[in-house]
CSV table of C-alpha atoms in Angstrom, one decimal:
chain,number,residue,atom,x,y,z
N,27,UNK,CA,84.7,64.1,103.0
N,28,UNK,CA,86.4,67.2,101.6
N,29,UNK,CA,88.5,69.1,104.1
N,30,UNK,CA,87.9,72.9,104.1
N,31,UNK,CA,91.1,74.8,103.7
N,32,UNK,CA,91.9,77.6,106.2
N,33,UNK,CA,92.2,81.1,104.8
N,34,UNK,CA,94.9,81.7,107.3
N,35,UNK,CA,97.2,79.5,105.2
N,36,UNK,CA,96.3,80.9,101.8
N,37,UNK,CA,95.5,84.6,102.3
N,38,UNK,CA,98.3,86.8,103.7
N,39,UNK,CA,95.9,89.6,104.6
N,40,UNK,CA,93.8,87.3,106.7
N,41,UNK,CA,96.9,85.8,108.3
N,42,UNK,CA,98.2,89.2,109.2
N,43,UNK,CA,94.8,90.2,110.8
N,44,UNK,CA,94.6,86.9,112.7
N,45,UNK,CA,98.2,87.2,113.9
N,46,UNK,CA,97.6,90.7,115.2
N,47,UNK,CA,94.5,89.4,117.1
N,48,UNK,CA,96.6,86.5,118.5
N,49,UNK,CA,99.2,89.0,119.7
N,50,UNK,CA,96.6,91.0,121.5
N,51,UNK,CA,95.4,87.8,123.1
N,52,UNK,CA,99.0,87.0,124.3
N,53,UNK,CA,99.2,90.5,125.8
N,54,UNK,CA,95.9,89.9,127.7
N,55,UNK,CA,97.2,86.5,129.0
N,56,UNK,CA,100.5,88.1,130.0
N,57,UNK,CA,98.6,90.8,132.0
N,58,UNK,CA,97.2,88.1,134.3
N,59,UNK,CA,99.1,86.7,137.3
N,60,UNK,CA,98.5,84.6,140.3
N,61,UNK,CA,97.5,87.8,142.2
N,62,UNK,CA,94.8,88.8,139.6
N,63,UNK,CA,91.4,89.3,141.0
N,64,UNK,CA,88.3,87.5,139.7
N,65,UNK,CA,87.1,90.8,138.3
N,66,UNK,CA,90.4,91.2,136.3
N,67,UNK,CA,90.3,87.6,135.1
N,68,UNK,CA,86.6,88.1,134.0
N,69,UNK,CA,87.4,91.3,132.1
N,70,UNK,CA,90.3,89.6,130.3
N,71,UNK,CA,88.0,86.6,129.4
N,72,UNK,CA,85.4,89.0,127.9
N,73,UNK,CA,88.1,90.7,125.8
N,74,UNK,CA,89.5,87.4,124.7
N,75,UNK,CA,86.1,86.2,123.6
N,76,UNK,CA,85.8,89.3,121.5
N,77,UNK,CA,89.1,88.7,119.8
N,78,UNK,CA,88.2,85.0,119.1
N,79,UNK,CA,84.9,86.0,117.6
N,80,UNK,CA,86.8,88.3,115.3
N,81,UNK,CA,89.1,85.4,114.3
N,82,UNK,CA,86.0,83.3,113.7
N,83,UNK,CA,84.6,85.9,111.3
N,84,UNK,CA,87.9,86.0,109.4
N,85,UNK,CA,88.4,82.2,109.3
N,86,UNK,CA,86.0,79.8,110.9
N,87,UNK,CA,88.2,76.8,110.0
N,88,UNK,CA,91.3,78.3,111.8
N,89,UNK,CA,89.1,79.3,114.8
N,90,UNK,CA,87.9,75.7,115.1
N,91,UNK,CA,91.5,74.5,115.2
N,92,UNK,CA,92.7,76.9,117.9
N,93,UNK,CA,89.5,76.9,120.1
N,94,UNK,CA,88.5,73.6,121.6
N,95,UNK,CA,84.9,72.4,121.5
N,96,UNK,CA,84.4,73.0,125.2
N,97,UNK,CA,85.7,76.6,124.9
N,98,UNK,CA,83.1,77.5,122.2
C-alpha cells in the first residue's frame, strides 16, 4: 500500500495557509473558559468546523492526521 504524502510537508504555500487556519483555531480555543455558555461553545464549534473543512480542502491527508475519526 502506497502512503499518500501530505501537501503540508511539501508545499510551503499550503503549509502557510494551514498554519494560519490552525492559529485561528487556537484563538477560538483560547476564547473559551470554564464560564463559557453552551451558546458560546456551540458558536466556537461551528467556526472550528469551518476552519477544519478549509484545511480538508487544502490537504485531506493532513486533515485526517489532525482530526480523529470520531470528530469527522
